[in-house]
Coordinates of C-alpha atoms and ligand atoms in Angstrom, one line a residue:
M1 CA -27.2 -57.3 118.6
M2 CA -23.9 -58.0 121.3
N3 CA -21.5 -60.1 118.7
P4 CA -24.2 -60.6 115.7
L5 CA -22.0 -63.5 114.2
Y6 CA -21.8 -65.2 117.0
D7 CA -26.0 -64.5 117.8
R8 CA -26.4 -65.4 114.8
L9 CA -24.6 -68.6 113.9
F10 CA -24.2 -70.2 116.9
A11 CA -26.3 -68.5 119.7
V12 CA -30.1 -69.1 118.8
H13 CA -29.2 -73.1 118.4
A14 CA -27.9 -72.8 122.0
N15 CA -30.5 -75.1 124.0
K16 CA -31.4 -77.3 120.7
T17 CA -30.7 -80.7 121.5
T18 CA -31.0 -81.8 117.8
P19 CA -27.5 -83.5 115.8
F20 CA -25.2 -80.7 114.7
L21 CA -22.0 -82.8 113.5
H22 CA -22.7 -86.7 112.5
L23 CA -19.3 -88.2 113.0
Q24 CA -17.3 -90.9 110.7
N25 CA -17.9 -93.1 114.2
G26 CA -21.5 -92.7 114.1
Q27 CA -21.8 -90.6 117.0
S28 CA -23.3 -87.6 116.6
I29 CA -22.6 -83.8 118.8
T30 CA -25.6 -81.8 119.2
H31 CA -26.2 -78.2 118.6
K32 CA -26.1 -77.4 122.4
Q33 CA -23.2 -80.0 123.4
F34 CA -21.2 -77.9 120.6
L35 CA -22.4 -74.7 122.1
E36 CA -20.8 -75.6 125.9
S37 CA -17.7 -77.1 124.7
T38 CA -17.4 -73.5 122.6
A39 CA -17.9 -72.0 125.9
Q40 CA -15.6 -74.0 127.9
I41 CA -13.0 -73.3 125.0
A42 CA -13.7 -69.6 125.0
H43 CA -13.2 -69.6 129.0
V44 CA -9.4 -71.0 128.4
L45 CA -9.1 -68.0 125.7
S46 CA -10.0 -65.4 128.0
Q47 CA -8.1 -66.8 131.0
T48 CA -5.0 -66.9 128.7
G49 CA -5.3 -63.1 128.7
L50 CA -6.6 -62.7 125.0
K51 CA -8.6 -59.9 124.5
A52 CA -11.1 -58.8 121.8
G53 CA -9.3 -58.0 118.3
D54 CA -6.3 -60.4 119.3
R55 CA -5.5 -63.3 116.4
V56 CA -5.4 -67.0 117.4
A57 CA -3.5 -68.8 114.9
V58 CA -4.6 -72.4 114.4
Q59 CA -3.2 -75.1 112.1
V60 CA -4.4 -78.6 113.6
Q61 CA -6.3 -81.8 111.9
K62 CA -10.6 -81.2 111.1
S63 CA -12.3 -81.9 114.1
P64 CA -15.4 -81.3 116.3
E65 CA -12.8 -79.6 118.9
A66 CA -11.5 -77.5 116.1
L67 CA -14.6 -76.1 114.9
A68 CA -15.4 -75.2 118.6
L69 CA -12.2 -73.8 118.7
Y70 CA -13.7 -71.0 115.4
A71 CA -16.9 -70.2 117.6
A72 CA -15.1 -70.1 120.4
C73 CA -13.0 -67.2 119.0
V74 CA -15.7 -65.6 117.9
Q75 CA -17.8 -65.8 120.9
A76 CA -14.7 -64.6 122.8
G77 CA -14.2 -61.5 120.2
L78 CA -10.9 -63.2 118.7
I79 CA -10.0 -62.8 115.2
F80 CA -9.6 -66.5 113.7
L81 CA -6.6 -67.0 112.0
P82 CA -7.0 -70.8 110.2
L83 CA -3.8 -72.2 108.6
N84 CA -3.7 -75.1 106.0
T85 CA -2.4 -78.1 107.4
A86 CA 0.4 -78.8 105.0
Y87 CA 2.5 -75.7 106.1
T88 CA 5.7 -75.9 106.9
V89 CA 7.4 -74.3 109.9
D90 CA 8.8 -71.9 107.7
E91 CA 5.4 -70.8 106.0
L92 CA 4.1 -71.2 109.7
S93 CA 7.1 -68.7 111.2
Y94 CA 5.9 -66.0 108.8
F95 CA 2.0 -66.2 109.5
I96 CA 2.3 -66.4 113.2
E97 CA 4.8 -63.3 113.1
N98 CA 3.2 -61.3 110.8
S99 CA -0.1 -61.3 112.4
G100 CA 1.1 -60.9 115.9
A101 CA -0.9 -63.9 117.0
A102 CA -1.0 -63.7 120.5
L103 CA -2.2 -67.5 120.9
V104 CA -1.4 -70.6 118.6
V105 CA -2.9 -73.5 118.4
C106 CA -1.6 -76.4 117.0
D107 CA -0.8 -80.2 117.1
Q108 CA 1.0 -81.6 120.0
A109 CA 3.9 -82.9 117.1
N110 CA 4.4 -79.6 115.6
K111 CA 4.8 -78.2 118.8
Q112 CA 8.6 -78.5 119.9
A113 CA 9.4 -77.0 116.0
L114 CA 7.1 -73.8 116.9
E115 CA 8.1 -72.7 120.3
P116 CA 10.9 -70.9 119.3
I117 CA 8.5 -68.7 117.1
T118 CA 6.3 -68.5 119.9
T119 CA 8.6 -67.7 122.5
K120 CA 10.1 -65.0 120.4
L121 CA 7.0 -63.3 120.1
S122 CA 5.6 -64.0 123.6
S123 CA 3.0 -65.8 122.0
K124 CA 1.4 -68.4 124.4
L125 CA 0.9 -71.9 122.5
E126 CA -1.9 -74.5 123.6
T127 CA -1.9 -77.8 121.6
L128 CA -5.0 -80.0 120.0
N129 CA -4.5 -83.0 118.4
A130 CA -6.7 -84.7 115.6
D131 CA -8.7 -86.8 118.3
G132 CA -9.7 -83.6 120.7
S133 CA -6.5 -84.6 122.8
G134 CA -4.0 -82.0 123.9
T135 CA -3.3 -78.6 126.4
L136 CA -6.4 -76.7 124.6
M137 CA -9.4 -79.4 125.5
A138 CA -7.4 -80.8 128.5
R139 CA -8.0 -77.0 130.3
A140 CA -11.7 -76.4 128.7
S141 CA -13.2 -79.6 130.0
Q142 CA -13.0 -77.9 133.6
Q143 CA -14.5 -74.6 132.4
P144 CA -18.0 -73.8 133.1
L145 CA -20.3 -74.6 130.7
S146 CA -21.6 -71.2 129.7
F147 CA -19.7 -67.9 128.7
D148 CA -20.7 -64.3 128.5
T149 CA -20.1 -64.0 124.8
V150 CA -17.8 -60.7 124.2
E151 CA -19.6 -57.7 122.5
R152 CA -18.5 -57.1 119.0
T153 CA -20.4 -54.9 115.7
E154 CA -20.9 -56.2 112.5
D155 CA -17.6 -54.1 111.5
D156 CA -15.2 -55.6 113.5
L157 CA -13.1 -58.6 112.1
A158 CA -13.5 -62.1 112.8
A159 CA -10.9 -63.9 110.7
F160 CA -7.9 -63.2 108.8
L161 CA -7.3 -65.5 106.0
Y162 CA -3.9 -65.8 104.4
T163 CA -3.7 -65.4 100.5
S164 CA -0.4 -64.9 98.6
G165 CA 0.2 -62.7 96.1
T166 CA 2.2 -62.3 93.0
T167 CA 5.0 -61.1 94.2
G168 CA 6.4 -61.2 98.3
R169 CA 4.7 -63.1 101.0
S170 CA 1.2 -63.7 101.6
K171 CA -1.3 -61.0 102.7
G172 CA -3.7 -61.4 105.7
A173 CA -7.5 -61.1 104.5
M174 CA -9.1 -59.0 106.9
L175 CA -12.9 -60.5 107.0
T176 CA -15.3 -58.7 109.0
Q177 CA -18.3 -60.1 111.2
S178 CA -20.7 -58.6 108.7
N179 CA -18.6 -59.8 105.6
L180 CA -19.2 -63.5 107.0
L181 CA -22.5 -63.3 107.8
S182 CA -24.1 -61.4 105.1
N183 CA -22.7 -63.7 102.9
A184 CA -24.0 -66.8 104.3
E185 CA -27.3 -65.0 105.0
T186 CA -27.4 -64.5 100.8
L187 CA -26.2 -68.2 100.0
V188 CA -28.7 -70.0 102.6
D189 CA -31.9 -68.3 100.6
Y190 CA -30.0 -68.6 97.6
W191 CA -29.0 -72.4 97.7
R192 CA -32.4 -73.0 99.5
F193 CA -30.9 -74.2 102.3
S194 CA -33.1 -75.4 105.5
Q195 CA -33.1 -77.0 109.1
N196 CA -33.6 -80.0 107.1
D197 CA -30.4 -80.2 105.3
V198 CA -27.4 -82.7 105.6
L199 CA -24.6 -81.7 104.8
L200 CA -21.7 -84.5 103.6
H201 CA -18.7 -82.0 104.6
A202 CA -15.3 -83.5 103.5
L203 CA -13.5 -80.1 102.7
P204 CA -10.8 -78.5 105.0
I205 CA -11.9 -76.5 107.3
F206 CA -9.3 -73.7 107.0
H207 CA -10.4 -72.3 103.9
T208 CA -13.3 -70.0 103.1
H209 CA -15.1 -73.0 101.3
G210 CA -15.5 -75.9 104.0
L211 CA -15.2 -73.1 107.2
F212 CA -17.4 -70.1 105.8
V213 CA -19.6 -71.5 103.0
A214 CA -20.3 -74.9 104.3
T215 CA -20.5 -74.5 107.9
N216 CA -21.9 -70.7 108.4
V217 CA -24.7 -71.7 105.7
T218 CA -25.2 -74.7 107.7
L219 CA -25.7 -73.3 111.0
I220 CA -27.8 -70.5 109.3
A221 CA -30.2 -72.8 108.1
G222 CA -30.6 -74.9 111.3
G223 CA -29.3 -77.9 109.6
S224 CA -26.7 -80.4 110.5
M225 CA -23.3 -82.0 108.7
I226 CA -21.8 -85.2 108.2
F227 CA -18.7 -84.3 109.2
L228 CA -15.7 -86.3 107.7
P229 CA -11.7 -85.8 108.6
K230 CA -10.9 -85.6 104.9
L231 CA -12.0 -86.5 101.2
D232 CA -12.4 -90.7 101.5
L233 CA -14.1 -91.8 98.4
D234 CA -15.3 -95.1 101.0
A235 CA -16.8 -92.7 103.3
L236 CA -18.5 -90.6 101.0
I237 CA -19.9 -93.0 99.5
E238 CA -20.9 -94.8 103.1
F239 CA -22.4 -91.6 104.0
M240 CA -23.9 -89.9 100.9
P241 CA -27.6 -91.8 101.2
K242 CA -27.9 -90.1 104.5
A243 CA -26.8 -86.4 103.0
T244 CA -29.2 -84.1 101.7
S245 CA -26.5 -81.6 99.8
M246 CA -22.6 -81.3 99.5
M247 CA -20.4 -79.0 98.8
G248 CA -17.0 -79.8 96.9
V249 CA -13.7 -78.5 94.5
P250 CA -13.9 -80.2 91.4
T251 CA -11.6 -83.2 92.5
F252 CA -14.5 -84.6 94.8
Y253 CA -16.6 -84.6 91.6
T254 CA -14.1 -86.7 88.7
R255 CA -13.1 -88.7 92.0
L256 CA -16.7 -89.6 92.7
L257 CA -16.9 -90.5 88.8
G258 CA -14.0 -92.4 88.7
D259 CA -15.7 -94.9 91.0
K260 CA -18.1 -97.3 90.0
R261 CA -20.2 -97.5 93.2
F262 CA -21.2 -94.0 92.6
T263 CA -24.8 -94.5 91.0
K264 CA -27.7 -92.9 90.4
D265 CA -29.4 -94.8 93.5
L266 CA -26.4 -93.5 95.5
A267 CA -27.1 -89.9 94.9
A268 CA -31.4 -90.5 94.9
H269 CA -31.4 -88.5 98.3
M270 CA -29.3 -86.0 97.6
R271 CA -30.8 -82.5 96.9
L272 CA -27.5 -80.8 96.0
F273 CA -24.1 -80.8 95.0
I274 CA -21.7 -77.7 94.6
S275 CA -18.5 -76.9 93.0
G276 CA -16.5 -73.9 93.4
S277 CA -12.8 -72.9 94.2
A278 CA -11.4 -73.9 91.1
P279 CA -12.8 -74.4 87.2
L280 CA -15.4 -77.9 86.9
L281 CA -14.7 -78.9 83.4
A282 CA -18.0 -78.4 81.6
E283 CA -17.3 -82.1 80.6
T284 CA -17.3 -83.2 84.3
H285 CA -21.0 -81.6 84.7
L286 CA -22.3 -83.1 81.7
Q287 CA -20.8 -86.5 82.8
F288 CA -22.5 -85.8 86.7
E289 CA -25.8 -85.4 84.8
E290 CA -25.7 -88.5 83.2
R291 CA -24.3 -90.6 85.9
T292 CA -27.2 -89.0 88.6
G293 CA -29.6 -86.5 86.9
H294 CA -28.1 -84.0 88.6
R295 CA -26.9 -81.0 87.7
I296 CA -23.5 -79.9 89.8
L297 CA -24.2 -76.2 90.7
E298 CA -21.2 -74.1 90.3
R299 CA -20.2 -70.8 92.1
Y300 CA -17.2 -68.4 92.1
G301 CA -15.5 -66.9 95.3
M302 CA -12.5 -66.0 96.9
T303 CA -11.3 -65.5 100.1
E304 CA -11.3 -61.9 99.6
T305 CA -14.9 -61.6 98.9
N306 CA -16.6 -64.9 99.9
M307 CA -19.2 -66.1 97.3
N308 CA -19.2 -63.7 94.2
T309 CA -21.5 -65.4 91.7
S310 CA -23.5 -68.7 91.2
N311 CA -25.2 -70.6 89.1
P312 CA -29.4 -70.4 89.9
Y313 CA -31.0 -73.1 92.4
E314 CA -33.8 -72.8 89.6
G315 CA -33.4 -72.3 86.7
D316 CA -30.5 -73.5 84.0
R317 CA -27.2 -74.5 85.8
R318 CA -25.0 -73.9 82.9
A319 CA -21.9 -76.1 82.3
G320 CA -18.7 -73.7 82.2
T321 CA -20.0 -70.7 83.9
V322 CA -20.2 -69.3 87.3
G323 CA -24.2 -68.2 87.1
F324 CA -24.8 -64.6 87.9
P325 CA -23.8 -62.3 90.4
L326 CA -25.8 -62.8 93.8
P327 CA -28.4 -60.7 94.9
D328 CA -26.5 -57.9 96.6
V329 CA -22.8 -58.3 94.8
E330 CA -22.5 -55.8 91.9
L331 CA -19.9 -57.0 89.1
K332 CA -18.2 -55.5 86.3
I333 CA -16.0 -56.9 83.9
T334 CA -13.1 -53.8 83.1
D335 CA -10.2 -52.7 81.0
P336 CA -6.8 -54.3 83.0
E337 CA -5.4 -51.3 81.7
T338 CA -7.3 -48.5 82.2
G339 CA -9.6 -50.1 84.6
A340 CA -12.9 -48.3 82.2
K341 CA -16.0 -50.3 82.3
R342 CA -16.0 -52.9 79.2
P343 CA -20.0 -54.0 77.7
D344 CA -21.4 -57.2 78.3
G345 CA -19.6 -60.1 76.1
E346 CA -16.1 -58.8 76.2
V347 CA -13.1 -60.0 78.1
G348 CA -11.8 -58.4 81.3
L349 CA -10.8 -58.1 84.7
I350 CA -13.7 -58.9 86.8
E351 CA -14.5 -56.4 90.0
V352 CA -16.9 -57.2 92.6
R353 CA -18.1 -54.9 95.0
G354 CA -20.8 -55.9 98.1
P355 CA -20.9 -56.4 101.6
N356 CA -19.0 -59.8 101.2
V357 CA -15.9 -57.7 100.1
F358 CA -13.0 -57.5 103.0
K359 CA -11.4 -54.5 104.7
G360 CA -7.8 -55.0 103.4
Y361 CA -4.7 -56.4 103.8
W362 CA -3.5 -56.5 107.6
Q363 CA -0.9 -54.1 107.8
M364 CA -0.6 -53.8 103.8
P365 CA -2.0 -50.4 102.9
E366 CA -0.4 -50.1 99.7
K367 CA -1.0 -54.0 98.4
T368 CA -4.7 -53.1 99.9
A369 CA -4.9 -50.1 97.7
A370 CA -3.8 -51.9 94.6
E371 CA -6.6 -54.2 94.6
L372 CA -9.6 -52.4 96.5
R373 CA -10.2 -49.6 94.7
E374 CA -11.6 -46.4 96.7
D375 CA -15.1 -47.0 95.4
G376 CA -15.1 -50.1 97.1
F377 CA -14.6 -52.0 94.2
F378 CA -12.0 -55.0 94.7
I379 CA -10.0 -56.2 91.9
T380 CA -10.1 -60.5 91.5
G381 CA -7.3 -60.7 88.9
D382 CA -9.5 -63.2 87.4
L383 CA -10.4 -62.7 83.5
G384 CA -14.3 -63.2 82.4
K385 CA -17.2 -62.2 80.4
V386 CA -21.1 -61.7 81.2
D387 CA -22.6 -62.9 78.2
E388 CA -26.1 -62.0 76.6
D389 CA -28.0 -64.1 79.3
G390 CA -25.9 -62.9 82.1
Y391 CA -23.5 -65.8 83.0
V392 CA -20.4 -64.8 84.4
H393 CA -17.6 -66.8 82.3
I394 CA -14.2 -67.1 83.6
V395 CA -11.7 -67.4 81.0
G396 CA -8.6 -67.3 82.3
R397 CA -6.4 -65.3 85.2
N398 CA -4.7 -62.0 84.8
K399 CA -2.4 -62.9 88.0
D400 CA 0.2 -65.7 87.9
L401 CA -1.6 -68.5 90.0
I402 CA -1.9 -72.3 89.9
I403 CA -4.9 -73.9 91.4
S404 CA -3.9 -77.7 92.0
G405 CA -7.1 -79.7 94.0
G406 CA -8.5 -76.2 94.9
Y407 CA -5.3 -75.1 96.8
N408 CA -4.0 -71.8 95.6
I409 CA -0.2 -71.7 94.5
Y410 CA 1.9 -68.6 93.7
P411 CA 4.6 -69.4 91.5
K412 CA 6.9 -66.6 92.4
E413 CA 7.3 -68.4 95.9
I414 CA 8.5 -71.6 94.4
E415 CA 10.7 -69.7 92.1
L416 CA 12.1 -67.7 95.0
V417 CA 13.3 -70.6 96.6
L418 CA 14.5 -72.7 93.1
D419 CA 16.2 -69.8 92.2
E420 CA 18.3 -69.7 95.2
Q421 CA 19.4 -73.2 94.7
P422 CA 23.3 -74.0 93.2
G423 CA 23.7 -74.1 89.8
V424 CA 20.5 -72.4 88.8
L425 CA 20.5 -68.8 86.8
E426 CA 16.8 -68.7 86.3
S427 CA 13.6 -70.5 86.9
A428 CA 9.6 -70.8 85.9
V429 CA 7.2 -72.2 87.4
I430 CA 3.7 -72.9 85.6
G431 CA 0.8 -74.7 86.3
V432 CA -0.6 -77.3 83.7
P433 CA -3.0 -80.0 82.9
H434 CA -3.8 -82.7 85.4
P435 CA -6.3 -85.5 85.5
D436 CA -6.6 -85.6 89.8
F437 CA -6.1 -81.8 90.8
G438 CA -7.3 -79.6 87.4
E439 CA -3.5 -78.4 87.5
T440 CA -0.5 -79.5 88.8
V441 CA 3.0 -77.5 89.4
L442 CA 6.0 -77.9 86.9
G443 CA 9.7 -76.1 87.7
L444 CA 11.4 -75.3 84.7
I445 CA 15.3 -74.4 85.5
V446 CA 17.8 -73.0 83.5
P447 CA 21.4 -73.9 84.5
K448 CA 24.1 -71.1 84.9
P449 CA 26.1 -71.4 82.2
G450 CA 28.6 -74.6 82.7
E451 CA 26.8 -75.8 85.6
Q452 CA 24.6 -79.0 85.9
P453 CA 22.0 -78.2 88.8
A454 CA 20.9 -81.3 90.9
L455 CA 17.7 -81.8 90.4
D456 CA 17.1 -84.1 93.8
A457 CA 19.0 -82.0 95.8
I458 CA 16.8 -78.8 94.4
M459 CA 13.5 -81.0 95.2
S460 CA 15.0 -81.5 98.8
R461 CA 15.2 -77.8 99.4
V462 CA 11.8 -77.0 97.8
Q463 CA 10.1 -80.2 100.3
E464 CA 11.6 -78.4 103.4
Q465 CA 10.6 -75.3 102.8
L466 CA 7.4 -75.2 101.0
A467 CA 3.7 -77.1 101.6
R468 CA 3.7 -80.7 99.8
F469 CA 1.0 -79.4 97.5
K470 CA 3.1 -76.6 96.3
H471 CA 6.1 -79.3 95.4
P472 CA 6.6 -79.3 91.6
Q473 CA 5.4 -82.4 90.0
K474 CA 8.7 -82.5 88.0
L475 CA 11.8 -80.5 87.7
L476 CA 13.1 -79.9 84.2
L477 CA 16.0 -78.3 82.6
L478 CA 16.1 -75.8 80.2
D479 CA 18.3 -74.0 78.4
E480 CA 16.5 -70.4 78.0
L481 CA 13.1 -69.0 78.9
P482 CA 10.8 -67.7 76.1
R483 CA 10.6 -63.8 76.7
N484 CA 9.0 -61.2 74.8
T485 CA 10.3 -57.7 73.7
M486 CA 10.1 -56.4 76.8
G487 CA 12.6 -59.0 78.6
K488 CA 9.4 -61.2 80.6
V489 CA 9.0 -64.6 80.5
Q490 CA 6.2 -65.9 78.2
K491 CA 4.6 -68.1 80.3
S492 CA 2.0 -68.9 78.4
I493 CA 4.3 -70.4 76.1
L494 CA 5.9 -73.0 78.7
R495 CA 2.3 -73.6 79.2
E496 CA 1.2 -74.6 75.9
T497 CA 4.5 -76.5 75.5
Y498 CA 3.8 -78.3 78.6
K499 CA 0.1 -78.6 78.2
A500 CA 0.2 -82.5 78.0
M501 CA 3.2 -83.7 80.0
F502 CA 0.7 -85.2 82.6
T503 CA -1.8 -86.4 80.7
Q504 CA 0.5 -87.6 77.5
R505 CA 3.6 -87.2 76.1
P506 CA 5.1 -83.6 76.1
Q507 CA 5.5 -81.5 73.1
S508 CA 8.9 -81.2 72.5
V509 CA 10.2 -77.9 72.9
Ligands
MCA601 C1 -3.1 -83.4 98.5 N1 -2.0 -83.5 97.9 C2 -1.8 -82.2 96.9 C3 -3.0 -81.6 97.2 N2 -3.8 -82.2 98.0 N3 -1.2 -81.9 95.9 C4 -1.8 -80.7 95.4 N4 -2.6 -80.5 95.6 C5 -3.8 -80.7 96.2 N5 -4.9 -79.9 96.5 C6 -0.8 -84.1 98.4 C7 -0.9 -84.9 98.9 O1 -0.2 -83.8 100.0 C8 -0.7 -86.4 98.8 O2 1.2 -85.8 98.9 C9 -0.4 -86.6 97.3 O3 -0.6 -84.9 96.7 C10 -1.8 -87.1 97.5 O4 -2.7 -87.0 98.3 P1 -4.3 -87.6 98.3 O5 -4.3 -88.6 99.2 O6 -4.5 -87.7 96.7 O7 -4.8 -86.1 98.1 P2 -6.3 -85.9 99.3 O8 -6.0 -86.1 100.7 O9 -7.5 -86.6 98.7 O10 -6.6 -84.3 99.2 C11 -7.1 -84.2 98.0 C12 -8.0 -83.2 97.7 C13 -7.6 -81.6 98.5 C14 -9.5 -83.8 98.6 C15 -8.4 -82.3 96.3 O11 -6.6 -81.2 98.4 C16 -8.8 -80.5 99.3 O12 -9.6 -81.5 99.9 N6 -8.7 -80.0 98.4 C17 -9.8 -78.9 98.6 C18 -9.4 -77.4 98.5 C19 -9.8 -76.2 99.3 O13 -10.9 -76.6 100.2 N7 -10.4 -75.3 98.8 C20 -10.7 -74.1 98.9 C21 -10.1 -72.7 99.2 P3 2.2 -87.6 99.3 O14 1.5 -88.4 98.0 O15 3.4 -87.1 98.9 O16 1.8 -88.1 100.9 S1 -11.1 -71.3 99.4 C22 -11.4 -70.8 97.7 O17 -10.4 -71.4 97.1 C23 -12.3 -69.8 97.6 C24 -12.8 -69.3 98.5 C25 -13.7 -70.8 97.0 O18 -14.1 -70.2 95.9 O19 -14.1 -71.7 97.0
AMP602 P1 -8.9 -68.1 96.8 O1 -7.6 -67.1 96.6 O2 -8.4 -69.7 97.5 O3 -9.5 -67.6 97.6 O4 -9.0 -68.4 95.5 C1 -10.0 -67.7 94.7 C2 -9.9 -68.0 93.1 O5 -10.0 -69.3 93.2 C3 -10.5 -67.2 92.3 O6 -9.8 -65.7 92.2 C4 -10.6 -68.1 91.2 O7 -9.5 -68.0 90.0 C5 -10.9 -68.9 91.5 N1 -12.0 -69.9 91.6 C6 -12.9 -69.8 92.6 N2 -13.9 -70.2 92.5 C7 -14.1 -70.8 90.9 C8 -14.8 -71.1 89.8 N3 -16.0 -71.6 90.1 N4 -14.5 -70.9 88.3 C9 -13.3 -70.5 88.0 N5 -12.4 -70.3 89.2 C10 -12.9 -70.3 90.6

């Protein structure tokens, strides 16, 4: 094969005149039309001077054209680097600079703010807006409808996805063609996707879940997607009777359950509901079954690994578990201190190995070595156990991470901003339960002696620098932070103290 990912995902559909994307406005785009648009964009990329292995950083709203840009990068042998639309210019500058992106594609509204960074790096800049307008598609519309696919091997990189770390800046997880392909092929079989599937797609396409899991699986199966710009309950309810399957983060399911229009009848045509990216409460799983008769299939993945485990399609989908390791994934539970394997039933670090596991972090050999063992096992940082029936349970995290509505937030990044503010001695950022997002961010600040930091001003600084979903829901002043005998801040005590902050009145400190 010339370019395994392109050939398997896209080229096989080149002449199909059946719909690939059903849009909210009632129109649809066939596979053939989609691939013609892909080829036109690939011409633009190549005429821009991009060469195989160059990075293309993309921060655009979800649209069919944005998805075609992903396909075009695969076809032109480029590394696709999707970025959360909530990222601020500060955050984007780091990703663009760190990856050495040769091309940045952004919304027209952000062009001016990004120009200084692309000029500094001599990167090219194109625009793509939510409605498909902008310089990229204007240029693409002049191009031929087919493109000579650039040769790649399964070991070549297909995407960089940035993931934050407990210390320092974000790391670019390097994903190869075979990482993406092997996982998607496994999932199509495991979840019984076929050309008859119509996936209700309301996730963003800048993360693994919406891009690789949802889209690649649909493409390999030869199915189609109802492609909604974002989670909008009215649209979800309108289109569900036409769909067969849906993938979502737990917030999708709690919001659906909060809507009286979501009934057993509405979900009658559905074959499968899949949840992941954050823990699905057992209570949500049970309520969902009561309401619809469907048992949500929960699975567990990571940016660095794609999907690792899944509840079974046939057989018992157990609430509160993430099911079994996927067929080609090895999973073991290890001692966090020694790395030694622990027996079933005992809690420890979850480590995984398989064709799904990434190649390492871009230009960060020490970080790669710290998390990816020489024998190929990746240390996930999640704490879990395997029960007597082989089901994997995630019981906590060995990493300081908050997951809000499926987005990862590393407290350190927020603490660094808080600590810089006038009058702040130190800070601790924690995740606390939230009825809609699962967890939300709480910032705790210890003032310098005799000072009274202005919390409103501090919040404004945070808002300027960090994406909206990372903003603390609230900032509180504390006299001191609880520490252990080694001087380490005991966040578990803080989490316990404030656990009811957004569900009921907080306990006093
Ligand atoms: C939006 N806001 C958020 C979040 N999303 N705040 C915290 N956490 C969030 N996740 C902000 C908005 O900017 C807005 O701010 C306010 O909260 C309320 O917005 P709302 O309209 O309610 O939000 P929404 O647009 O409905 O979005 C909520 C959402 C969305 C649907 C849960 O965040 C989402 O699609 N999440 C999916 C994330 C995802 O795909 N994760 C997969 C990562 P304001 O009021 O100021 O305007 S991949 C992964 O984790 C691995 C690989 C895996 O296993 O899948
Ligand atoms: P990300 O870095 O965005 O890829 O997020 C990966 C993290 O999301 C994992 O390390 C887990 O902590 C969490 N995660 C993903 N799926 C699940 C799940 N089904 N249950 C609990 N946590 C999950």
